[in-house]
């Protein structure tokens, strides 16, 4: 099981290193959106709340554009059948999730880093920001992986991902934006953040639970 | 599929009790305890039971989604879809009655219809989730695949509902009764209102059942006349 999951992960990683489609899409999308935000808000005095909201809007939109390829790609190339025959469904999900986590890590790092540099935001609590991006990104990756398997065979699949993804992400976004704001505003440190982290953790746990229970039905033909 | 005699019995009971709830809810003079609420406390008989009916409908929808995944019988998928549609309509009415009520009690002077109260946001989000469910159904042609994927999404949404309705709203400030630091509604209204409220719960859930079974019958007939669909 674990070996199969790692094999799926290695396969995706190798494919990605050859063409670099997903990473390039994510990074360029994030960069372009940060520039758009910068030009749109030039010299507008934004507070930490607005910066936190904008940063997460960028991350979530980039994710819905760039992370949905995991299963559509298999279906387009006709390799999903091979995968289905040789690997148990749980291992497929785990492997794809690992790869999506990697991509989300790159996305979160690039988006937050460039945003902070270009828009010029001070980060008094960098560790808090990093922890929020990590835990929020993990929840985002888990939900995106499950839903991109769901839409792999739907008409207009790519456009469907945000429609399915955004409503279920609301709890995650509320908590992540509040934590990011605390990290950008500073002053209170980590006090009062446990509610947000509990929500992020609960979201991740529930999504993974849902994936464990439902993925075989989504994946089996 | 549907027991017609049972259906007629429930329908007639619902007709009678709904008439009684409407008349009693509008006409019986209840003592006013809270000055802000005034006569709007009568909305209690409609707003709250609508939410109960929504929850019941979502529960029925999720149950049949689960049954579909277990049995592979397409009738369960059809029932899941119809339950979600009727429940969605009840949820819309729940939001609208809530908007009127909130306007009259929370921010009449501000002229607002929407306050971004966590309860409102979460309710709207829940309806968005089910709207996405309908979009997903629309984009899948093949009945078996549509049933499988839609059921999976339905259950995925049902798993996240507790987070939406109970965890997140408790972390935000709310004006809604029963939220953190607010009195429960029973402290603001006359005890006699329970005599109408409790039958209203059963009546609205009964109304959901009547519309839902009727829609299932229509859908079954449509499927019989066009077996390929």
GROMACS .gro file of C-alpha atoms in nm:
model
  450
    1UNK     CA    1   0.000   0.000   0.000
    2UNK     CA    2   0.264   0.250   0.109
    3UNK     CA    3   0.498   0.133  -0.165
    4UNK     CA    4   0.223   0.166  -0.423
    5UNK     CA    5   0.143   0.517  -0.303
    6UNK     CA    6   0.510   0.614  -0.322
    7UNK     CA    7   0.529   0.465  -0.671
    8UNK     CA    8   0.236   0.680  -0.786
    9UNK     CA    9   0.404   0.981  -0.625
   10UNK     CA   10   0.737   0.907  -0.797
   11UNK     CA   11   0.564   0.860  -1.131
   12UNK     CA   12   0.387   1.196  -1.102
   13UNK     CA   13   0.706   1.364  -0.988
   14UNK     CA   14   0.907   1.221  -1.278
   15UNK     CA   15   0.641   1.323  -1.530
   16UNK     CA   16   0.632   1.669  -1.378
   17UNK     CA   17   1.010   1.707  -1.390
   18UNK     CA   18   1.005   1.627  -1.760
   19UNK     CA   19   0.748   1.886  -1.864
   20UNK     CA   20   0.700   2.107  -1.558
   21UNK     CA   21   0.347   2.196  -1.669
   22UNK     CA   22   0.181   2.206  -1.327
   23UNK     CA   23   0.458   2.391  -1.144
   24UNK     CA   24   0.497   2.647  -1.422
   25UNK     CA   25   0.122   2.706  -1.437
   26UNK     CA   26   0.100   2.751  -1.061
   27UNK     CA   27   0.402   2.975  -1.024
   28UNK     CA   28   0.324   3.195  -1.325
   29UNK     CA   29  -0.040   3.222  -1.224
   30UNK     CA   30   0.056   3.320  -0.870
   31UNK     CA   31   0.310   3.575  -0.995
   32UNK     CA   32   0.067   3.727  -1.243
   33UNK     CA   33  -0.206   3.753  -0.980
   34UNK     CA   34   0.027   3.914  -0.729
   35UNK     CA   35   0.118   4.173  -0.996
   36UNK     CA   36  -0.250   4.232  -1.071
   37UNK     CA   37  -0.318   4.283  -0.701
   38UNK     CA   38  -0.018   4.514  -0.678
   39UNK     CA   39  -0.129   4.733  -0.969
   40UNK     CA   40  -0.489   4.735  -0.850
   41UNK     CA   41  -0.399   4.841  -0.497
   42UNK     CA   42  -0.098   5.064  -0.564
   43UNK     CA   43  -0.070   5.325  -0.289
   44UNK     CA   44  -0.399   5.211  -0.138
   45UNK     CA   45  -0.343   5.168   0.233
   46UNK     CA   46  -0.453   4.810   0.301
   47UNK     CA   47  -0.466   4.664   0.648
   48UNK     CA   48  -0.358   4.316   0.752
   49UNK     CA   49  -0.708   4.183   0.705
   50UNK     CA   50  -0.720   4.286   0.336
   51UNK     CA   51  -0.368   4.152   0.273
   52UNK     CA   52  -0.460   3.818   0.434
   53UNK     CA   53  -0.778   3.793   0.229
   54UNK     CA   54  -0.599   3.881  -0.098
   55UNK     CA   55  -0.318   3.633  -0.031
   56UNK     CA   56  -0.563   3.349   0.027
   57UNK     CA   57  -0.775   3.445  -0.273
   58UNK     CA   58  -0.458   3.419  -0.484
   59UNK     CA   59  -0.365   3.081  -0.333
   60UNK     CA   60  -0.714   2.933  -0.372
   61UNK     CA   61  -0.762   3.054  -0.730
   62UNK     CA   62  -0.416   2.934  -0.830
   63UNK     CA   63  -0.495   2.598  -0.670
   64UNK     CA   64  -0.824   2.566  -0.856
   65UNK     CA   65  -0.645   2.643  -1.184
   66UNK     CA   66  -0.325   2.447  -1.138
   67UNK     CA   67  -0.396   2.157  -0.904
   68UNK     CA   68  -0.693   2.001  -1.079
   69UNK     CA   69  -0.481   1.820  -1.337
   70UNK     CA   70  -0.395   1.517  -1.127
   71UNK     CA   71  -0.668   1.292  -1.264
   72UNK     CA   72  -0.778   1.467  -1.585
   73UNK     CA   73  -0.428   1.402  -1.714
   74UNK     CA   74  -0.459   1.028  -1.651
   75UNK     CA   75  -0.796   1.016  -1.826
   76UNK     CA   76  -0.670   1.218  -2.125
   77UNK     CA   77  -0.370   0.993  -2.171
   78UNK     CA   78  -0.579   0.681  -2.112
   79UNK     CA   79  -0.347   0.571  -1.833
   80UNK     CA   80  -0.620   0.568  -1.566
   81UNK     CA   81  -0.709   0.213  -1.664
   82UNK     CA   82  -0.354   0.092  -1.598
   83UNK     CA   83  -0.346   0.274  -1.269
   84UNK     CA   84  -0.678   0.122  -1.169
   85UNK     CA   85  -0.559  -0.228  -1.247
   86UNK     CA   86  -0.224  -0.216  -1.072
   87UNK     CA   87  -0.277   0.009  -0.772
   88UNK     CA   88  -0.546  -0.006  -0.497
   89UNK     CA   89  -0.764   0.309  -0.486
   90UNK     CA   90  -0.636   0.421  -0.146
   91UNK     CA   91  -0.278   0.417  -0.274
   92UNK     CA   92  -0.377   0.619  -0.581
   93UNK     CA   93  -0.533   0.885  -0.360
   94UNK     CA   94  -0.239   0.885  -0.121
   95UNK     CA   95   0.016   0.914  -0.402
   96UNK     CA   96  -0.173   1.190  -0.580
   97UNK     CA   97  -0.223   1.367  -0.248
   98UNK     CA   98   0.150   1.356  -0.177
   99UNK     CA   99   0.225   1.510  -0.514
  100UNK     CA  100  -0.048   1.773  -0.472
  101UNK     CA  101   0.092   1.855  -0.128
  102UNK     CA  102   0.430   1.916  -0.287
  103UNK     CA  103   0.275   2.145  -0.550
  104UNK     CA  104   0.071   2.327  -0.286
  105UNK     CA  105   0.386   2.379  -0.081
  106UNK     CA  106   0.559   2.536  -0.380
  107UNK     CA  107   0.251   2.746  -0.454
  108UNK     CA  108   0.211   2.866  -0.095
  109UNK     CA  109   0.579   2.950  -0.062
  110UNK     CA  110   0.600   3.137  -0.392
  111UNK     CA  111   0.269   3.319  -0.352
  112UNK     CA  112   0.333   3.429   0.007
  113UNK     CA  113   0.699   3.515  -0.058
  114UNK     CA  114   0.636   3.720  -0.368
  115UNK     CA  115   0.331   3.885  -0.216
  116UNK     CA  116   0.524   3.993   0.091
  117UNK     CA  117   0.815   4.121  -0.121
  118UNK     CA  118   0.627   4.289  -0.405
  119UNK     CA  119   0.329   4.436  -0.222
  120UNK     CA  120   0.557   4.518   0.068
  121UNK     CA  121   0.398   4.373   0.379
  122UNK     CA  122   0.577   4.331   0.707
  123UNK     CA  123   0.548   3.987   0.868
  124UNK     CA  124   0.602   4.014   1.243
  125UNK     CA  125   0.516   3.646   1.295
  126UNK     CA  126   0.675   3.449   1.008
  127UNK     CA  127   0.639   3.114   1.187
  128UNK     CA  128   0.267   3.167   1.238
  129UNK     CA  129   0.230   3.252   0.869
  130UNK     CA  130   0.427   2.941   0.770
  131UNK     CA  131   0.222   2.718   0.999
  132UNK     CA  132  -0.103   2.860   0.861
  133UNK     CA  133   0.011   2.811   0.503
  134UNK     CA  134   0.122   2.456   0.580
  135UNK     CA  135  -0.193   2.339   0.758
  136UNK     CA  136  -0.431   2.537   0.534
  137UNK     CA  137  -0.244   2.421   0.225
  138UNK     CA  138  -0.271   2.060   0.340
  139UNK     CA  139  -0.649   2.091   0.373
  140UNK     CA  140  -0.667   2.264   0.036
  141UNK     CA  141  -0.459   1.990  -0.127
  142UNK     CA  142  -0.666   1.709   0.027
  143UNK     CA  143  -0.995   1.861  -0.091
  144UNK     CA  144  -0.861   1.945  -0.439
  145UNK     CA  145  -0.725   1.594  -0.491
  146UNK     CA  146  -1.056   1.427  -0.407
  147UNK     CA  147  -1.262   1.671  -0.615
  148UNK     CA  148  -1.031   1.658  -0.917
  149UNK     CA  149  -1.085   1.281  -0.925
  150UNK     CA  150  -1.457   1.351  -0.915
  151UNK     CA  151  -1.454   1.582  -1.216
  152UNK     CA  152  -1.201   1.393  -1.427
  153UNK     CA  153  -1.475   1.260  -1.655
  154UNK     CA  154  -1.729   1.543  -1.630
  155UNK     CA  155  -1.801   1.775  -1.920
  156UNK     CA  156  -1.613   2.102  -1.882
  157UNK     CA  157  -1.420   1.938  -1.601
  158UNK     CA  158  -1.163   2.210  -1.539
  159UNK     CA  159  -1.427   2.480  -1.503
  160UNK     CA  160  -1.621   2.261  -1.262
  161UNK     CA  161  -1.343   2.237  -1.005
  162UNK     CA  162  -1.383   2.587  -0.857
  163UNK     CA  163  -1.762   2.544  -0.849
  164UNK     CA  164  -1.730   2.229  -0.639
  165UNK     CA  165  -1.426   2.345  -0.443
  166UNK     CA  166  -1.502   2.697  -0.323
  167UNK     CA  167  -1.819   2.628  -0.120
  168UNK     CA  168  -1.656   2.346   0.075
  169UNK     CA  169  -1.346   2.560   0.136
  170UNK     CA  170  -1.533   2.831   0.328
  171UNK     CA  171  -1.449   2.700   0.678
  172UNK     CA  172  -1.084   2.664   0.582
  173UNK     CA  173  -1.070   3.013   0.432
  174UNK     CA  174  -1.232   3.179   0.733
  175UNK     CA  175  -0.981   3.025   0.970
  176UNK     CA  176  -0.679   3.069   0.740
  177UNK     CA  177  -0.751   3.436   0.672
  178UNK     CA  178  -0.793   3.507   1.042
  179UNK     CA  179  -0.463   3.334   1.126
  180UNK     CA  180  -0.279   3.506   0.840
  181UNK     CA  181  -0.409   3.839   0.957
  182UNK     CA  182  -0.277   3.765   1.306
  183UNK     CA  183   0.061   3.681   1.152
  184UNK     CA  184   0.069   4.003   0.945
  185UNK     CA  185  -0.058   4.233   1.218
  186UNK     CA  186   0.155   4.082   1.492
  187UNK     CA  187   0.130   4.206   1.847
  188UNK     CA  188  -0.044   3.905   1.994
  189UNK     CA  189   0.190   3.630   1.880
  190UNK     CA  190   0.034   3.287   1.895
  191UNK     CA  191  -0.224   3.370   2.163
  192UNK     CA  192  -0.582   3.326   2.049
  193UNK     CA  193  -0.485   3.127   1.742
  194UNK     CA  194  -0.575   2.780   1.865
  195UNK     CA  195  -0.939   2.814   1.751
  196UNK     CA  196  -0.820   2.877   1.396
  197UNK     CA  197  -0.575   2.588   1.402
  198UNK     CA  198  -0.843   2.358   1.542
  199UNK     CA  199  -1.068   2.454   1.250
  200UNK     CA  200  -0.790   2.397   0.997
  201UNK     CA  201  -0.703   2.064   1.156
  202UNK     CA  202  -1.069   1.957   1.172
  203UNK     CA  203  -1.113   2.049   0.806
  204UNK     CA  204  -0.809   1.846   0.704
  205UNK     CA  205  -0.922   1.553   0.917
  206UNK     CA  206  -1.278   1.555   0.781
  207UNK     CA  207  -1.161   1.581   0.420
  208UNK     CA  208  -0.918   1.293   0.461
  209UNK     CA  209  -1.191   1.091   0.634
  210UNK     CA  210  -1.424   1.167   0.343
  211UNK     CA  211  -1.154   1.064   0.096
  212UNK     CA  212  -1.090   0.736   0.277
  213UNK     CA  213  -1.461   0.655   0.274
  214UNK     CA  214  -1.549   0.784  -0.072
  215UNK     CA  215  -1.247   0.768  -0.298
  216UNK     CA  216  -1.298   0.409  -0.410
  217UNK     CA  217  -1.647   0.501  -0.537
  218UNK     CA  218  -1.513   0.809  -0.714
  219UNK     CA  219  -1.226   0.621  -0.871
  220UNK     CA  220  -1.383   0.284  -0.964
  221UNK     CA  221  -1.557   0.256  -1.295
  222UNK     CA  222  -4.261   0.248  -0.485
  223UNK     CA  223  -4.485   0.488  -0.298
  224UNK     CA  224  -4.776   0.376  -0.084
  225UNK     CA  225  -5.059   0.595  -0.219
  226UNK     CA  226  -5.291   0.552   0.078
  227UNK     CA  227  -5.018   0.650   0.322
  228UNK     CA  228  -4.931   0.944   0.099
  229UNK     CA  229  -5.295   1.068   0.097
  230UNK     CA  230  -5.322   1.027   0.474
  231UNK     CA  231  -5.006   1.230   0.540
  232UNK     CA  232  -5.105   1.489   0.283
  233UNK     CA  233  -5.443   1.546   0.447
  234UNK     CA  234  -5.292   1.566   0.794
  235UNK     CA  235  -5.034   1.816   0.666
  236UNK     CA  236  -5.306   2.023   0.499
  237UNK     CA  237  -5.503   2.038   0.823
  238UNK     CA  238  -5.211   2.107   1.055
  239UNK     CA  239  -5.052   2.360   0.817
  240UNK     CA  240  -5.380   2.553   0.813
  241UNK     CA  241  -5.389   2.538   1.191
  242UNK     CA  242  -5.026   2.650   1.224
  243UNK     CA  243  -5.078   2.939   0.982
  244UNK     CA  244  -5.396   3.057   1.157
  245UNK     CA  245  -5.260   3.015   1.509
  246UNK     CA  246  -4.923   3.162   1.414
  247UNK     CA  247  -5.078   3.473   1.266
  248UNK     CA  248  -5.385   3.529   1.485
  249UNK     CA  249  -5.342   3.398   1.840
  250UNK     CA  250  -5.234   3.689   2.065
  251UNK     CA  251  -4.911   3.587   2.238
  252UNK     CA  252  -4.775   3.804   2.517
  253UNK     CA  253  -4.479   4.016   2.406
  254UNK     CA  254  -4.181   3.970   2.635
  255UNK     CA  255  -3.907   4.137   2.433
  256UNK     CA  256  -3.948   4.491   2.302
  257UNK     CA  257  -3.722   4.454   2.000
  258UNK     CA  258  -3.892   4.140   1.877
  259UNK     CA  259  -4.245   4.279   1.893
  260UNK     CA  260  -4.479   4.089   1.669
  261UNK     CA  261  -4.191   3.948   1.463
  262UNK     CA  262  -4.165   3.666   1.715
  263UNK     CA  263  -4.434   3.498   1.505
  264UNK     CA  264  -4.166   3.429   1.244
  265UNK     CA  265  -4.046   3.164   1.490
  266UNK     CA  266  -4.320   2.933   1.362
  267UNK     CA  267  -4.190   2.952   1.005
  268UNK     CA  268  -3.819   3.035   1.008
  269UNK     CA  269  -3.714   2.765   1.254
  270UNK     CA  270  -3.928   2.477   1.116
  271UNK     CA  271  -3.805   2.563   0.764
  272UNK     CA  272  -3.450   2.498   0.885
  273UNK     CA  273  -3.559   2.173   1.047
  274UNK     CA  274  -3.717   2.068   0.718
  275UNK     CA  275  -3.395   2.164   0.534
  276UNK     CA  276  -3.188   1.953   0.771
  277UNK     CA  277  -3.431   1.662   0.741
  278UNK     CA  278  -3.420   1.689   0.362
  279UNK     CA  279  -3.041   1.703   0.350
  280UNK     CA  280  -3.037   1.400   0.580
  281UNK     CA  281  -3.272   1.209   0.349
  282UNK     CA  282  -3.060   1.310   0.050
  283UNK     CA  283  -2.737   1.194   0.214
  284UNK     CA  284  -2.899   0.871   0.331
  285UNK     CA  285  -3.010   0.782  -0.021
  286UNK     CA  286  -2.669   0.881  -0.159
  287UNK     CA  287  -2.519   0.634   0.088
  288UNK     CA  288  -2.775   0.368  -0.005
  289UNK     CA  289  -2.695   0.421  -0.374
  290UNK     CA  290  -2.323   0.366  -0.319
  291UNK     CA  291  -2.400   0.051  -0.119
  292UNK     CA  292  -2.666  -0.101  -0.345
  293UNK     CA  293  -2.615   0.051  -0.690
  294UNK     CA  294  -2.993   0.091  -0.730
  295UNK     CA  295  -3.059   0.404  -0.939
  296UNK     CA  296  -3.387   0.470  -0.756
  297UNK     CA  297  -3.182   0.575  -0.453
  298UNK     CA  298  -2.994   0.827  -0.666
  299UNK     CA  299  -3.321   0.965  -0.797
  300UNK     CA  300  -3.454   0.997  -0.441
  301UNK     CA  301  -3.131   1.161  -0.328
  302UNK     CA  302  -3.158   1.420  -0.606
  303UNK     CA  303  -3.525   1.500  -0.541
  304UNK     CA  304  -3.471   1.527  -0.165
  305UNK     CA  305  -3.183   1.770  -0.226
  306UNK     CA  306  -3.394   1.982  -0.461
  307UNK     CA  307  -3.691   2.011  -0.225
  308UNK     CA  308  -3.461   2.071   0.073
  309UNK     CA  309  -3.282   2.343  -0.127
  310UNK     CA  310  -3.616   2.521  -0.179
  311UNK     CA  311  -3.688   2.499   0.195
  312UNK     CA  312  -3.341   2.635   0.268
  313UNK     CA  313  -3.398   2.933   0.035
  314UNK     CA  314  -3.721   3.010   0.220
  315UNK     CA  315  -3.534   2.972   0.550
  316UNK     CA  316  -3.278   3.231   0.436
  317UNK     CA  317  -3.545   3.471   0.311
  318UNK     CA  318  -3.753   3.449   0.630
  319UNK     CA  319  -3.431   3.497   0.824
  320UNK     CA  320  -3.341   3.806   0.618
  321UNK     CA  321  -3.677   3.969   0.687
  322UNK     CA  322  -3.652   3.884   1.053
  323UNK     CA  323  -3.296   4.011   1.084
  324UNK     CA  324  -3.387   4.334   0.907
  325UNK     CA  325  -3.672   4.397   1.149
  326UNK     CA  326  -3.476   4.318   1.465
  327UNK     CA  327  -3.102   4.363   1.408
  328UNK     CA  328  -3.056   4.660   1.181
  329UNK     CA  329  -3.385   4.821   1.083
  330UNK     CA  330  -3.233   5.167   1.105
  331UNK     CA  331  -2.934   5.073   0.892
  332UNK     CA  332  -3.153   4.970   0.598
  333UNK     CA  333  -2.957   4.650   0.546
  334UNK     CA  334  -3.079   4.317   0.415
  335UNK     CA  335  -2.761   4.128   0.475
  336UNK     CA  336  -2.529   4.158   0.770
  337UNK     CA  337  -2.265   3.889   0.706
  338UNK     CA  338  -2.374   3.731   1.028
  339UNK     CA  339  -2.198   3.393   1.057
  340UNK     CA  340  -2.532   3.213   1.061
  341UNK     CA  341  -2.630   3.382   0.735
  342UNK     CA  342  -2.292   3.314   0.577
  343UNK     CA  343  -2.292   2.949   0.677
  344UNK     CA  344  -2.650   2.899   0.558
  345UNK     CA  345  -2.567   3.059   0.222
  346UNK     CA  346  -2.254   2.845   0.196
  347UNK     CA  347  -2.448   2.529   0.264
  348UNK     CA  348  -2.691   2.616  -0.012
  349UNK     CA  349  -2.395   2.690  -0.243
  350UNK     CA  350  -2.260   2.342  -0.174
  351UNK     CA  351  -2.586   2.189  -0.287
  352UNK     CA  352  -2.604   2.423  -0.586
  353UNK     CA  353  -2.262   2.284  -0.683
  354UNK     CA  354  -2.414   1.936  -0.644
  355UNK     CA  355  -2.680   2.025  -0.903
  356UNK     CA  356  -2.415   2.169  -1.138
  357UNK     CA  357  -2.214   1.848  -1.105
  358UNK     CA  358  -2.521   1.639  -1.190
  359UNK     CA  359  -2.585   1.856  -1.493
  360UNK     CA  360  -2.238   1.804  -1.631
  361UNK     CA  361  -2.251   1.423  -1.626
  362UNK     CA  362  -2.450   1.246  -1.897
  363UNK     CA  363  -2.411   0.881  -1.824
  364UNK     CA  364  -2.670   0.786  -1.554
  365UNK     CA  365  -2.460   0.536  -1.359
  366UNK     CA  366  -2.152   0.757  -1.349
  367UNK     CA  367  -2.366   1.060  -1.263
  368UNK     CA  368  -2.530   0.871  -0.979
  369UNK     CA  369  -2.197   0.747  -0.841
  370UNK     CA  370  -2.012   1.079  -0.855
  371UNK     CA  371  -2.309   1.287  -0.738
  372UNK     CA  372  -2.364   1.053  -0.443
  373UNK     CA  373  -1.996   1.078  -0.352
  374UNK     CA  374  -2.006   1.459  -0.361
  375UNK     CA  375  -2.330   1.460  -0.164
  376UNK     CA  376  -2.173   1.253   0.114
  377UNK     CA  377  -1.852   1.459   0.101
  378UNK     CA  378  -2.061   1.772   0.158
  379UNK     CA  379  -2.257   1.600   0.435
  380UNK     CA  380  -1.932   1.516   0.613
  381UNK     CA  381  -1.833   1.885   0.611
  382UNK     CA  382  -2.172   2.017   0.724
  383UNK     CA  383  -2.097   1.984   1.098
  384UNK     CA  384  -1.792   2.203   1.046
  385UNK     CA  385  -1.999   2.463   0.861
  386UNK     CA  386  -2.293   2.473   1.099
  387UNK     CA  387  -2.146   2.410   1.441
  388UNK     CA  388  -1.771   2.470   1.458
  389UNK     CA  389  -1.710   2.786   1.256
  390UNK     CA  390  -2.012   2.996   1.369
  391UNK     CA  391  -1.905   2.950   1.730
  392UNK     CA  392  -1.578   3.127   1.657
  393UNK     CA  393  -1.738   3.438   1.510
  394UNK     CA  394  -1.954   3.698   1.679
  395UNK     CA  395  -2.319   3.660   1.596
  396UNK     CA  396  -2.644   3.834   1.676
  397UNK     CA  397  -2.836   3.512   1.625
  398UNK     CA  398  -3.019   3.376   1.931
  399UNK     CA  399  -2.844   3.079   2.085
  400UNK     CA  400  -2.501   3.190   1.959
  401UNK     CA  401  -2.217   3.242   2.205
  402UNK     CA  402  -2.330   3.487   2.475
  403UNK     CA  403  -2.680   3.535   2.332
  404UNK     CA  404  -2.986   3.414   2.521
  405UNK     CA  405  -3.159   3.111   2.378
  406UNK     CA  406  -3.480   3.198   2.208
  407UNK     CA  407  -3.699   3.039   2.475
  408UNK     CA  408  -3.592   3.317   2.716
  409UNK     CA  409  -3.724   3.588   2.484
  410UNK     CA  410  -4.066   3.452   2.399
  411UNK     CA  411  -4.379   3.343   2.578
  412UNK     CA  412  -4.387   2.975   2.683
  413UNK     CA  413  -4.729   2.938   2.518
  414UNK     CA  414  -4.562   2.973   2.175
  415UNK     CA  415  -4.428   2.621   2.215
  416UNK     CA  416  -4.781   2.493   2.166
  417UNK     CA  417  -4.766   2.618   1.807
  418UNK     CA  418  -4.394   2.572   1.747
  419UNK     CA  419  -4.374   2.199   1.813
  420UNK     CA  420  -4.664   2.108   1.580
  421UNK     CA  421  -4.506   2.344   1.324
  422UNK     CA  422  -4.186   2.134   1.323
  423UNK     CA  423  -4.382   1.820   1.242
  424UNK     CA  424  -4.596   2.003   0.987
  425UNK     CA  425  -4.308   2.146   0.788
  426UNK     CA  426  -4.122   1.816   0.787
  427UNK     CA  427  -4.449   1.654   0.678
  428UNK     CA  428  -4.482   1.911   0.400
  429UNK     CA  429  -4.132   1.824   0.288
  430UNK     CA  430  -4.225   1.456   0.283
  431UNK     CA  431  -4.541   1.523   0.077
  432UNK     CA  432  -4.361   1.730  -0.189
  433UNK     CA  433  -4.063   1.497  -0.194
  434UNK     CA  434  -4.262   1.175  -0.243
  435UNK     CA  435  -4.473   1.344  -0.510
  436UNK     CA  436  -4.161   1.451  -0.698
  437UNK     CA  437  -4.015   1.102  -0.668
  438UNK     CA  438  -4.333   0.958  -0.821
  439UNK     CA  439  -4.317   1.205  -1.110
  440UNK     CA  440  -3.949   1.129  -1.166
  441UNK     CA  441  -4.018   0.755  -1.164
  442UNK     CA  442  -4.297   0.797  -1.419
  443UNK     CA  443  -4.072   1.010  -1.640
  444UNK     CA  444  -3.803   0.747  -1.621
  445UNK     CA  445  -4.050   0.474  -1.713
  446UNK     CA  446  -4.168   0.665  -2.021
  447UNK     CA  447  -3.809   0.731  -2.131
  448UNK     CA  448  -3.610   0.431  -2.017
  449UNK     CA  449  -3.288   0.553  -2.180
  450UNK     CA  450  -3.270   0.870  -1.975
   0.00000   0.00000   0.00000
